[in-house]
XYZ file of N, CA, C and O in Angstrom:
836
model
N 1.023 -1.358 -0.060
C -0.332 0.064 -0.191
C 0.822 1.373 0.219
O 1.921 1.331 1.091
N 0.559 2.570 -1.099
C 1.231 3.133 -0.734
C 1.078 4.596 -0.249
O -0.493 4.749 0.429
N 1.816 4.610 0.865
C 1.727 5.923 1.727
C 1.514 7.066 0.970
O 1.457 7.643 0.526
N 0.448 7.690 1.848
C -0.050 8.978 1.307
C 0.972 10.204 1.466
O 2.204 9.882 2.216
N 0.794 11.453 0.047
C 1.636 12.337 -0.039
C 1.337 12.819 1.286
O 0.515 13.593 1.394
N 3.285 13.420 1.644
C 3.187 14.483 2.159
C 4.025 15.301 1.275
O 4.904 15.869 1.528
N 2.854 16.829 1.078
C 2.700 17.937 0.511
C 3.874 18.463 1.272
O 5.145 18.732 0.999
N 3.659 19.015 2.344
C 5.283 20.028 2.893
C 6.551 19.312 2.697
O 7.252 19.968 2.936
N 6.348 18.133 3.403
C 7.409 17.507 3.177
C 8.548 17.507 1.521
O 9.184 17.089 1.039
N 7.004 17.138 0.776
C 7.865 17.491 -0.933
C 8.788 18.320 -1.228
O 9.486 18.147 -1.726
N 7.319 19.023 -0.923
C 8.458 20.727 -0.919
C 9.649 20.919 -0.472
O 10.607 21.910 -0.673
N 9.467 20.609 1.311
C 10.768 20.836 1.903
C 11.909 20.126 1.340
O 13.027 20.558 0.845
N 11.745 18.790 0.987
C 12.909 18.397 -0.038
C 13.450 18.850 -1.270
O 14.626 19.137 -1.597
N 12.183 19.748 -2.463
C 13.170 20.112 -3.322
C 13.600 20.879 -3.306
O 14.334 21.154 -3.467
N 13.190 21.837 -2.468
C 13.468 22.865 -1.816
C 15.433 23.076 -1.395
O 15.998 23.505 -1.985
N 15.375 21.837 -0.649
C 16.534 21.807 0.104
C 17.470 21.075 -1.136
O 18.721 21.709 -1.501
N 16.740 19.528 -2.068
C 17.942 19.966 -3.275
C 18.250 20.641 -4.089
O 19.813 21.179 -4.418
N 17.691 21.950 -4.152
C 17.586 22.574 -5.268
C 19.201 23.465 -5.014
O 19.380 24.028 -5.050
N 18.240 24.257 -3.117
C 19.248 24.973 -2.404
C 20.986 24.200 -2.168
O 22.244 24.961 -2.883
N 20.969 22.942 -2.169
C 21.981 22.916 -2.084
C 23.065 22.624 -3.779
O 24.081 22.308 -3.609
N 22.093 22.537 -4.587
C 22.782 22.583 -6.087
C 23.316 24.237 -6.540
O 24.513 24.085 -7.450
N 22.627 24.782 -6.193
C 23.025 25.932 -6.136
C 23.887 26.587 -5.445
O 25.014 27.335 -6.085
N 24.443 25.798 -4.393
C 25.585 25.947 -3.318
C 26.701 26.170 -3.715
O 28.018 26.022 -4.019
N 26.145 24.745 -4.698
C 27.819 24.174 -5.151
C 27.730 24.576 -6.303
O 28.650 24.547 -7.314
N 27.406 25.643 -7.023
C 27.038 25.770 -8.418
C 27.050 25.376 -9.312
O 27.390 25.435 -10.662
N 25.930 24.030 -8.769
C 25.753 23.340 -9.743
C 24.277 23.219 -10.500
O 23.524 22.990 -10.670
N 24.467 24.216 -11.417
C 23.471 24.610 -12.663
C 22.634 23.289 -13.223
O 21.639 23.423 -13.142
N 23.364 22.269 -13.409
C 23.204 20.634 -13.945
C 22.609 20.080 -13.161
O 20.559 19.604 -13.366
N 22.719 20.293 -12.132
C 21.955 19.490 -11.113
C 20.663 20.416 -10.590
O 19.803 19.558 -10.014
N 20.375 21.540 -10.427
C 19.756 22.319 -10.232
C 18.714 21.946 -10.537
O 17.772 21.896 -10.804
N 19.123 22.028 -12.447
C 17.876 21.626 -13.199
C 17.056 20.913 -13.376
O 16.342 20.400 -14.624
N 18.289 19.938 -13.418
C 18.013 18.175 -13.388
C 16.198 17.821 -12.439
O 15.394 17.013 -12.473
N 16.198 19.654 -11.590
C 15.145 18.882 -10.622
C 13.530 19.805 -11.614
O 12.310 19.915 -10.652
N 13.620 19.951 -12.604
C 12.399 20.111 -13.042
C 12.373 19.707 -14.250
O 13.200 18.661 -14.608
N 10.983 19.853 -15.053
C 9.694 18.507 -15.896
C 11.056 19.241 -17.258
O 11.348 20.267 -17.626
N 11.138 18.268 -18.249
C 11.261 18.841 -19.712
C 10.979 20.136 -20.057
O 10.919 20.664 -20.204
N 9.051 19.925 -19.288
C 8.595 20.969 -20.233
C 8.514 21.803 -18.976
O 7.525 22.928 -19.222
N 8.864 22.640 -18.032
C 9.047 23.256 -17.065
C 9.157 25.240 -17.868
O 9.584 25.070 -18.816
N 9.093 25.394 -16.618
C 8.598 27.102 -17.186
C 9.839 27.924 -15.987
O 8.560 27.292 -14.638
N 10.222 28.592 -15.823
C 10.339 29.356 -14.572
C 11.018 31.087 -15.458
O 11.462 31.913 -16.191
N 9.791 31.735 -14.953
C 9.866 33.019 -14.553
C 10.700 34.288 -13.217
O 10.033 34.079 -12.338
N 11.016 35.071 -14.402
C 11.847 35.452 -12.691
C 10.963 36.694 -13.074
O 11.578 38.035 -13.758
N 10.714 37.265 -11.598
C 11.112 39.042 -12.137
C 12.076 39.614 -11.192
O 11.583 40.180 -10.186
N 12.557 39.977 -11.855
C 14.451 40.681 -11.248
C 14.664 40.470 -9.933
O 15.971 40.645 -10.073
N 14.608 39.395 -9.949
C 15.542 38.247 -8.096
C 15.925 37.947 -8.785
O 17.492 38.163 -8.476
N 16.439 37.382 -9.743
C 17.692 36.517 -10.181
C 18.711 37.441 -11.789
O 19.604 37.187 -11.894
N 17.429 37.739 -12.435
C 18.053 37.628 -13.541
C 18.066 39.630 -13.771
O 18.957 40.352 -14.893
N 17.647 40.333 -12.856
C 17.832 42.351 -13.484
C 16.911 42.698 -14.136
O 16.444 43.545 -14.526
N 15.821 41.840 -14.930
C 15.094 41.697 -15.715
C 13.956 41.032 -15.497
O 13.221 39.857 -14.778
N 12.583 41.254 -16.095
C 10.963 40.259 -16.235
C 11.581 39.346 -17.495
O 11.645 39.425 -18.632
N 12.208 38.112 -16.877
C 11.866 36.959 -17.821
C 11.518 35.885 -17.394
O 10.904 35.265 -16.439
N 11.020 35.296 -19.050
C 10.954 33.744 -18.694
C 11.441 32.546 -19.693
O 11.855 33.057 -20.664
N 12.008 31.921 -19.253
C 13.235 30.351 -19.654
C 11.719 29.241 -19.788
O 11.405 28.599 -18.106
N 11.718 28.874 -20.866
C 11.061 27.925 -20.634
C 11.824 26.603 -20.967
O 12.312 26.456 -21.929
N 11.550 25.153 -20.550
C 12.680 24.490 -21.240
C 13.613 23.783 -20.170
O 14.113 25.198 -19.680
N 13.744 22.295 -19.698
C 14.722 22.493 -18.979
C 16.320 23.036 -19.649
O 16.781 23.663 -18.634
N 16.428 22.998 -20.768
C 17.800 23.491 -21.199
C 17.758 24.729 -20.698
O 19.026 25.742 -20.670
N 16.756 25.837 -20.953
C 16.760 26.912 -20.945
C 17.338 27.606 -19.469
O 17.660 28.180 -18.843
N 15.962 26.220 -18.982
C 16.442 26.985 -16.984
C 17.722 26.785 -16.574
O 18.110 27.154 -15.902
N 18.120 25.923 -17.219
C 19.936 25.489 -16.546
C 20.440 26.757 -16.804
O 21.222 26.752 -16.432
N 20.160 27.097 -18.598
C 21.573 27.865 -19.025
C 21.318 29.262 -18.253
O 22.369 29.820 -17.919
N 19.686 29.876 -17.740
C 19.266 30.250 -17.048
C 19.949 30.557 -15.405
O 20.629 31.776 -15.145
N 20.456 29.778 -15.093
C 20.268 29.450 -13.951
C 21.899 29.700 -14.192
O 22.772 29.745 -12.463
N 22.487 28.553 -15.009
C 23.845 28.361 -14.625
C 24.892 30.740 -15.191
O 25.456 30.538 -14.607
N 24.164 30.655 -15.843
C 24.048 32.776 -16.208
C 23.863 33.269 -14.674
O 24.538 34.888 -14.661
N 22.394 33.304 -14.480
C 21.993 34.357 -13.984
C 22.292 34.050 -11.872
O 22.942 34.829 -11.287
N 21.950 32.643 -11.801
C 21.080 31.880 -11.130
C 22.110 31.644 -9.731
O 21.874 31.875 -8.446
N 23.147 31.087 -9.796
C 24.910 30.732 -9.563
C 24.822 31.933 -8.473
O 25.287 32.096 -7.864
N 25.069 32.832 -9.716
C 25.790 34.915 -9.457
C 25.555 34.922 -8.242
O 25.688 35.888 -7.940
N 23.721 35.002 -8.035
C 23.058 35.119 -7.183
C 22.986 34.844 -5.688
O 22.763 34.814 -4.830
N 23.722 33.157 -5.663
C 23.812 32.980 -4.575
C 22.667 32.404 -3.350
O 22.432 33.447 -2.643
N 21.679 32.019 -4.140
C 20.595 32.068 -3.062
C 20.718 31.236 -1.389
O 21.712 30.170 -2.218
N 19.756 31.556 -1.020
C 20.231 30.797 0.317
C 18.217 31.208 1.191
O 17.658 31.747 0.500
N 18.807 30.082 2.251
C 17.412 30.670 2.688
C 15.864 30.055 2.262
O 14.934 30.544 1.650
N 16.010 29.009 1.243
C 14.815 28.572 0.271
C 13.986 27.598 1.442
O 14.293 26.999 1.810
N 13.035 28.293 1.469
C 11.591 27.595 2.544
C 10.275 27.590 1.975
O 10.116 29.262 1.262
N 9.335 27.274 2.808
C 8.263 27.788 2.278
C 7.903 28.957 3.628
O 7.806 29.261 3.952
N 6.820 30.211 2.661
C 6.537 31.258 2.646
C 6.714 31.165 3.906
O 5.198 30.540 3.994
N 7.024 31.941 5.718
C 5.927 31.555 6.698
C 4.729 32.397 6.937
O 5.159 33.729 6.123
N 4.234 32.118 7.335
C 2.919 32.837 7.629
C 1.488 32.865 6.604
O 1.059 34.027 6.188
N 2.121 32.347 4.756
C 1.529 32.412 4.025
C 0.673 31.117 3.915
O 0.622 29.959 5.149
N -0.341 30.949 3.019
C -0.929 29.614 2.658
C -0.129 28.475 2.792
O 0.736 28.391 1.900
N -0.622 27.526 2.974
C 0.084 25.995 3.227
C 0.390 26.080 1.836
O -0.112 25.647 1.244
N 1.784 24.233 1.483
C 1.111 23.842 0.218
C 0.325 23.254 0.146
O -0.227 22.661 1.054
N -0.217 22.895 -1.184
C -1.846 22.597 -1.434
C -1.749 21.488 -2.803
O -1.015 22.641 -3.605
N -2.381 20.681 -2.893
C -2.843 20.004 -3.730
C -3.608 20.923 -4.984
O -4.644 22.005 -3.985
N -3.725 21.603 -5.943
C -4.338 21.942 -7.074
C -4.193 21.936 -7.910
O -3.721 20.798 -8.588
N -5.100 22.203 -8.848
C -5.534 21.846 -10.319
C -5.141 23.138 -11.428
O -5.663 24.302 -10.873
N -3.907 23.778 -11.953
C -3.832 24.406 -12.855
C -3.530 24.442 -14.838
O -2.650 23.311 -14.258
N -4.410 25.255 -15.229
C -4.267 24.756 -16.563
C -3.965 23.260 -16.909
O -3.120 22.800 -18.140
N -5.619 22.575 -16.155
C -5.356 20.957 -16.306
C -4.268 20.339 -15.921
O -4.962 18.897 -15.712
N -3.904 20.828 -14.827
C -2.470 19.744 -14.625
C -2.631 19.905 -12.933
O -2.597 20.869 -11.962
N -2.963 18.598 -12.675
C -2.986 18.261 -11.103
C -1.395 18.341 -10.512
O -0.169 18.113 -10.493
N -1.687 19.190 -9.675
C -0.298 19.902 -8.509
C -0.297 20.104 -7.632
O -1.062 20.597 -7.035
N 0.864 20.645 -7.127
C 1.654 20.363 -5.921
C 2.256 21.744 -5.846
O 2.540 22.859 -6.271
N 0.959 22.618 -4.772
C 1.641 24.394 -5.011
C 2.091 24.874 -3.564
O 1.747 24.907 -2.655
N 3.305 25.805 -3.663
C 3.729 26.296 -2.211
C 4.216 27.698 -2.509
O 4.980 28.184 -3.498
N 3.948 28.473 -1.470
C 4.789 29.839 -1.710
C 5.700 29.275 -0.955
O 5.710 28.984 -0.013
N 7.214 30.118 -1.517
C 8.064 30.491 -1.388
C 8.506 31.766 -0.927
O 8.443 32.226 -1.709
N 9.961 31.459 0.139
C 10.624 32.629 0.256
C 12.133 32.040 0.199
O 12.586 31.353 0.401
N 12.813 33.423 -0.502
C 14.546 32.885 -0.463
C 15.153 34.413 -0.015
O 14.607 34.962 0.246
N 16.606 33.972 -0.164
C 17.493 35.191 -0.208
C 18.122 34.930 -1.322
O 18.815 34.182 -1.587
N 18.980 36.575 -1.998
C 20.597 36.414 -2.793
C 21.235 37.229 -1.991
O 20.786 37.827 -1.335
N 22.715 37.322 -2.745
C 23.092 38.347 -1.859
C 22.376 39.277 -2.353
O 23.664 40.389 -1.405
N 21.448 39.600 -3.265
C 21.895 41.011 -3.236
C 20.015 41.745 -2.949
O 19.749 42.704 -2.740
N 19.062 40.677 -2.421
C 17.876 40.697 -1.669
C 17.133 40.191 -1.285
O 17.785 38.378 -0.875
N 16.105 40.378 -1.073
C 15.258 39.359 -0.371
C 13.830 38.888 -1.208
O 13.579 39.926 -1.822
N 13.295 37.343 -1.769
C 12.500 37.333 -2.742
C 11.334 36.697 -2.057
O 11.503 35.669 -0.913
N 10.334 36.641 -2.717
C 9.213 35.106 -2.573
C 8.537 34.676 -3.840
O 9.257 35.426 -4.450
N 8.256 33.452 -3.875
C 7.628 32.866 -5.193
C 6.600 32.010 -5.009
O 6.042 31.771 -4.026
N 6.727 31.287 -6.441
C 5.707 30.056 -5.994
C 5.817 29.199 -7.217
O 6.781 28.964 -7.615
N 6.437 27.698 -6.149
C 6.805 26.388 -6.840
C 5.545 25.575 -7.226
O 4.251 25.390 -6.279
N 5.142 25.392 -8.118
C 4.962 24.168 -8.348
C 5.220 23.156 -9.339
O 6.050 22.632 -9.887
N 4.986 21.511 -8.375
C 5.491 20.291 -8.393
C 4.279 19.090 -9.068
O 3.465 19.453 -8.055
N 5.628 18.374 -9.640
C 4.497 17.268 -10.717
C 5.685 16.449 -10.291
O 6.596 16.154 -9.678
N 4.919 14.763 -10.651
C 4.874 13.950 -10.421
C 6.105 13.577 -11.124
O 6.001 13.971 -12.088
N 7.320 13.147 -11.037
C 8.425 12.976 -11.930
C 7.682 11.919 -12.853
O 8.510 11.983 -14.188
N 7.765 11.100 -12.845
C 6.314 10.239 -13.850
C 5.811 9.764 -13.318
O 4.917 9.832 -11.908
N 4.206 9.050 -14.371
C 3.301 8.317 -13.595
C 3.268 7.825 -12.188
O 4.191 6.308 -12.608
N 3.195 7.720 -11.045
C 3.352 6.849 -9.942
C 4.685 6.928 -9.252
O 4.756 6.320 -8.395
N 5.094 8.042 -9.900
C 6.562 8.216 -8.680
C 6.250 9.043 -7.381
O 5.442 10.029 -7.780
N 7.195 8.397 -6.537
C 7.081 9.659 -5.386
C 8.247 10.615 -5.105
O 7.348 11.594 -5.382
N 8.764 11.127 -6.209
C 9.631 11.746 -6.532
C 8.527 13.105 -7.534
O 8.440 13.091 -8.262
N 9.173 14.758 -7.010
C 8.237 15.048 -7.361
C 9.724 16.269 -8.404
O 10.821 16.251 -7.641
N 9.437 16.847 -9.531
C 10.213 18.473 -9.456
C 9.310 19.276 -10.787
O 7.884 19.658 -10.329
N 10.213 20.190 -10.415
C 9.195 21.940 -10.412
C 8.423 21.508 -12.249
O 9.087 21.489 -12.584
N 7.575 22.113 -11.762
C 6.955 22.705 -13.212
C 6.731 24.182 -13.506
O 6.998 24.163 -14.833
N 6.938 24.618 -12.693
C 6.436 26.078 -12.638
C 7.130 26.573 -11.897
O 7.164 26.186 -10.455
N 7.978 27.546 -12.079
C 8.876 28.499 -10.828
C 8.303 29.841 -10.900
O 9.268 30.495 -11.480
N 8.387 30.619 -10.253
C 8.332 32.084 -9.675
C 8.590 32.325 -8.585
O 8.649 32.374 -7.712
N 9.937 33.334 -9.073
C 10.806 34.212 -8.348
C 10.719 35.634 -8.656
O 10.927 36.151 -9.180
N 10.360 36.545 -7.712
C 10.139 37.998 -7.377
C 11.213 38.453 -6.321
O 11.150 37.595 -5.520
N 11.479 39.484 -6.394
C 12.139 40.068 -5.733
C 11.224 41.322 -4.853
O 11.035 41.718 -5.388
N 11.077 41.382 -3.782
C 10.522 42.015 -2.824
C 11.022 43.173 -2.259
O 10.729 43.800 -2.222
N 12.498 43.266 -1.876
C 13.467 43.744 -1.550
C 15.070 43.849 -1.279
O 14.964 43.083 -1.974
N 15.455 44.666 -1.985
C 16.999 44.888 -1.986
C 17.485 45.379 -0.930
O 17.251 46.453 0.270
N 18.918 44.105 -0.132
C 19.444 44.579 0.662
C 20.089 45.655 0.795
O 20.780 46.190 0.016
N 20.134 46.495 1.925
C 20.762 47.965 2.296
C 19.509 49.253 1.450
O 20.075 50.188 1.594
N 18.290 48.976 0.912
C 17.048 49.630 0.863
C 15.805 48.903 0.972
O 14.935 49.162 -0.368
N 16.051 48.958 1.569
C 14.781 47.943 2.668
C 14.364 49.493 2.690
O 14.373 50.748 2.882
N 12.226 49.310 2.135
C 11.274 49.887 2.614
C 11.543 49.934 3.821
O 11.084 50.085 4.200
N 11.221 52.000 3.603
C 11.012 52.462 5.231
C 9.521 52.187 5.525
O 9.170 53.629 5.358
N 9.344 51.296 6.066
C 7.850 51.660 6.005
C 7.600 51.138 7.110
O 8.775 50.466 8.197
N 6.650 50.664 8.263
C 6.496 49.588 9.298
C 7.178 50.268 10.587
O 7.334 51.407 10.493
N 8.327 49.180 11.246
C 8.835 50.129 12.326
C 10.000 50.890 11.696
O 10.459 51.680 12.583
N 10.364 50.355 10.252
C 11.365 51.397 9.770
C 11.137 52.986 9.532
O 11.671 53.919 9.138
N 10.002 53.294 9.164
C 8.988 54.665 8.903
C 9.650 55.627 10.073
O 9.840 55.438 11.302
N 10.302 56.831 8.925
C 10.724 57.876 9.480
C 9.858 59.189 10.720
O 8.350 58.767 10.021
N 10.228 58.165 12.171
C 9.435 59.184 12.706
C 9.049 60.672 12.796
O 8.079 61.175 13.736
N 10.196 61.269 12.396
C 10.407 63.139 13.655
C 10.685 63.066 14.567
O 10.798 64.725 14.821
N 11.479 62.292 14.950
C 11.755 62.214 16.245
C 13.463 62.989 16.190
O 13.448 64.276 17.503
N 13.919 63.605 14.943
C 15.241 64.634 15.515
C 14.723 66.017 15.261
O 15.632 66.753 15.685
N 13.077 66.291 15.586
C 12.882 67.727 15.097
C 12.034 67.653 15.610
O 11.399 68.757 16.067
N 11.797 67.244 17.027
C 10.918 67.167 18.013
C 11.213 67.270 19.488
O 11.012 67.517 20.144
N 11.889 68.569 19.376
C 13.248 68.452 20.875
C 14.601 69.199 20.989
O 15.194 69.658 19.917
N 14.619 70.022 21.018
C 15.015 71.610 21.220
C 15.319 72.413 20.213
O 14.443 72.557 19.587
N 16.252 73.507 20.573
C 16.204 74.737 19.170
C 17.285 75.072 19.168
O 18.490 75.114 19.708
N 17.239 75.849 18.056
C 18.211 76.288 18.327
C 19.113 76.006 16.370
O 19.879 75.844 15.570
N 18.700 74.110 15.996
C 19.429 73.775 15.064
C 18.521 73.457 14.116
O 17.286 74.058 14.115
N 18.766 72.786 12.992
C 18.131 72.630 11.572
C 16.557 71.959 12.424
O 17.020 71.219 12.924
N 15.951 72.668 12.064
C 14.432 72.193 12.024
C 13.807 71.292 10.093
O 14.851 71.599 9.744
N 12.758 70.761 10.088
C 12.638 69.939 9.421
C 12.769 70.760 8.111
O 13.040 70.676 6.991
N 11.970 72.410 8.000
C 12.247 72.540 5.969
C 13.508 73.083 6.582
O 13.687 73.689 4.718
N 14.201 73.567 7.894
C 15.192 73.742 6.816
C 16.365 72.106 6.043
O 17.217 72.388 4.911
N 16.366 71.125 6.687
C 16.470 69.736 6.398
C 15.668 69.363 4.936
O 16.910 69.467 3.732
N 14.362 70.089 4.621
C 13.968 70.108 3.098
C 15.002 70.930 2.254
O 15.127 70.425 1.148
N 14.516 71.935 2.750
C 15.279 73.146 1.489
C 16.740 72.591 1.475
O 17.001 72.741 -0.124
N 17.476 72.164 2.192
C 19.338 71.931 1.933
C 18.519 70.350 1.160
O 19.415 70.648 0.141
N 18.236 69.461 1.103
C 17.651 68.823 0.088
C 17.110 68.942 -1.444
O 17.567 68.479 -2.188
N 17.047 69.894 -1.720
C 15.735 70.347 -3.274
C 18.061 71.111 -3.158
O 17.126 70.965 -4.886
N 18.278 71.884 -2.783
C 18.453 72.294 -3.340
C 20.256 72.023 -3.693
O 21.117 72.504 -5.318
N 20.204 70.720 -3.269
C 21.388 69.483 -4.362
C 22.796 70.203 -4.180
O 23.674 70.782 -5.088
N 22.763 71.719 -3.162
C 24.544 72.181 -3.211
C 25.817 71.337 -2.907
O 26.757 71.539 -3.298
N 25.146 70.218 -2.102
C 26.627 69.536 -1.720
C 26.893 68.127 -1.877
O 27.664 67.276 -1.968
N 25.297 67.909 -2.968
C 26.000 66.017 -3.592
C 25.081 66.489 -5.132
O 24.403 67.515 -5.423
N 25.271 65.058 -5.260
C 25.204 65.378 -6.720
C 23.648 64.424 -6.661
O 23.816 63.235 -5.492
N 22.131 63.415 -7.050
C 22.150 62.844 -6.950
C 21.553 61.552 -7.303
O 22.509 61.313 -8.147
N 21.229 60.615 -7.109
C 21.872 59.445 -7.148
C 20.916 58.763 -8.564
O 21.745 58.176 -9.441
N 19.158 59.408 -8.405
C 18.532 58.963 -9.715
C 17.763 60.589 -10.109
O 18.283 61.091 -9.079
N 17.929 60.484 -10.641
C 17.051 62.010 -12.339
C 16.378 61.566 -13.083
O 16.610 60.391 -13.589
N 14.875 61.481 -12.325
C 13.626 60.775 -12.802
C 13.766 62.362 -13.552
O 13.077 63.817 -13.342
N 12.846 62.683 -15.900
C 12.799 63.596 -15.877
C 11.474 63.507 -16.395
O 10.330 62.352 -16.455
N 10.126 64.443 -16.295
C 9.179 64.763 -16.173
C 8.373 64.704 -14.644
O 8.311 63.570 -13.777
N 7.481 65.540 -14.063
C 7.459 65.548 -13.255
C 5.344 65.433 -12.859
O 4.936 66.134 -12.439
N 5.826 64.196 -13.565
C 4.330 63.688 -14.408
C 3.458 62.953 -12.899
O 4.416 62.340 -11.814
N 2.245 61.920 -12.964
C 2.541 61.713 -11.339
C 3.184 59.953 -12.129
O 3.399 59.858 -10.707
N 3.525 59.805 -13.210
C 4.224 58.165 -12.819
C 5.657 59.121 -12.754
O 6.800 58.254 -11.742
N 6.019 59.669 -12.932
C 7.924 60.501 -12.157
C 7.943 60.922 -10.866
O 8.652 60.694 -10.097
N 6.767 61.415 -10.960
C 6.075 61.591 -8.835
C 5.931 60.697 -7.996
O 6.874 59.916 -6.939
N 5.590 59.276 -8.987
C 5.359 58.192 -7.880
C 6.799 57.283 -8.425
O 6.799 56.513 -6.477
N 7.391 57.487 -9.390
C 8.892 56.520 -8.929
C 9.580 57.503 -8.112
O 10.430 56.756 -7.452
N 9.646 58.586 -8.415
C 10.210 59.161 -6.745
C 9.702 59.175 -5.536
O 10.868 58.930 -4.797
N 8.962 59.006 -5.498
C 8.484 58.601 -4.244
C 8.995 57.109 -3.487
O 9.362 57.231 -3.109
N 8.496 56.461 -4.558
C 8.403 54.407 -4.125
C 10.593 54.648 -4.207
O 10.911 54.536 -2.717
N 11.430 55.318 -5.066
C 12.437 55.544 -4.445
C 12.712 56.323 -3.278
O 13.607 56.033 -2.061
N 12.344 56.882 -3.035
C 12.666 58.069 -1.619
C 12.231 56.587 -0.395
O 12.531 57.050 0.658
N 11.474 55.749 -0.592
C 11.284 55.003 0.513
C 11.833 53.868 0.541
O 12.299 53.448 1.178
N 13.065 53.981 -0.124
C 13.998 52.723 -0.204
C 14.725 53.293 -0.159
O 16.299 53.072 -0.450
N 14.656 54.814 -0.071
C 16.448 55.875 0.563
C 17.352 56.074 -0.213
O 18.092 56.007 -0.248
N 17.487 56.063 -1.697
C 17.533 56.405 -3.274
C 17.634 58.108 -3.519
O 16.033 58.353 -3.251
N 18.206 59.368 -3.097
C 18.478 60.426 -3.479
C 17.755 60.526 -4.436
O 18.315 60.143 -6.099
N 16.210 60.981 -4.940
C 16.196 61.356 -6.441
C 15.956 62.494 -6.336
O 14.810 63.273 -5.218
N 16.563 63.346 -7.604
C 15.832 64.049 -8.131
C 14.734 64.051 -9.494
O 14.662 63.321 -9.937
N 13.866 64.632 -9.272
C 13.031 65.412 -10.718
C 12.944 66.455 -10.977
O 12.535 67.526 -10.908
N 12.863 66.663 -12.109
C 13.377 67.524 -13.149
C 11.920 68.325 -14.543
O 11.915 66.672 -14.229
N 11.725 69.260 -14.102
C 10.859 69.177 -15.127
C 10.875 70.499 -15.897
O 10.838 71.454 -15.512
N 10.195 70.558 -16.945
C 10.246 71.708 -18.133
C 9.296 72.525 -17.448
O 9.758 73.564 -17.978
N 8.237 72.389 -16.881
C 7.621 73.540 -16.215
C 7.672 74.122 -15.194
O 8.293 73.249 -14.786
N 7.902 75.203 -14.557
C 8.139 75.871 -13.703
C 7.722 75.426 -11.976
O 8.022 74.991 -11.283
């Protein structure tokens, strides 16, 4: 009698094998954990682009070119998220798991879908993998507990106040911006605001006064 499938254990084992292969710089061994018709979609996490790689050979080449260099670690089932479960996607019965990971540059999350390696097999391989960059190390969003509270402006007199600080920021007399956004439209202002939350010094310029 076949033992019932332990979904969480199956996902954990796959992540451990993938992590070990990547730690050894063995893209071929990592790609061997994917099905022939697998798909890996990366949203900036490994490639710094939005890319899709279809087929085991394409996945292997992408892992060799970009994945190994990014040194992924801490691959795990995403804590506090929906637990791995059996689902049907595009007519295929598979295990679907929300995952989390780190690279040398950032922290990310994604989706892993596993299918049996062969009919009746207990071994599972990746059919679909999505990897998404959530934050860049050293430029974490200043939200939640990281949000500026303004304590530096809330006590004492005689020093710079918030307006003095803002005027100095706007003048750019003592530094160059890290990023220049051309155009103060909704998109330009939105980009600048997002970069500001990441702690990236951004100057917006526009032809209108």
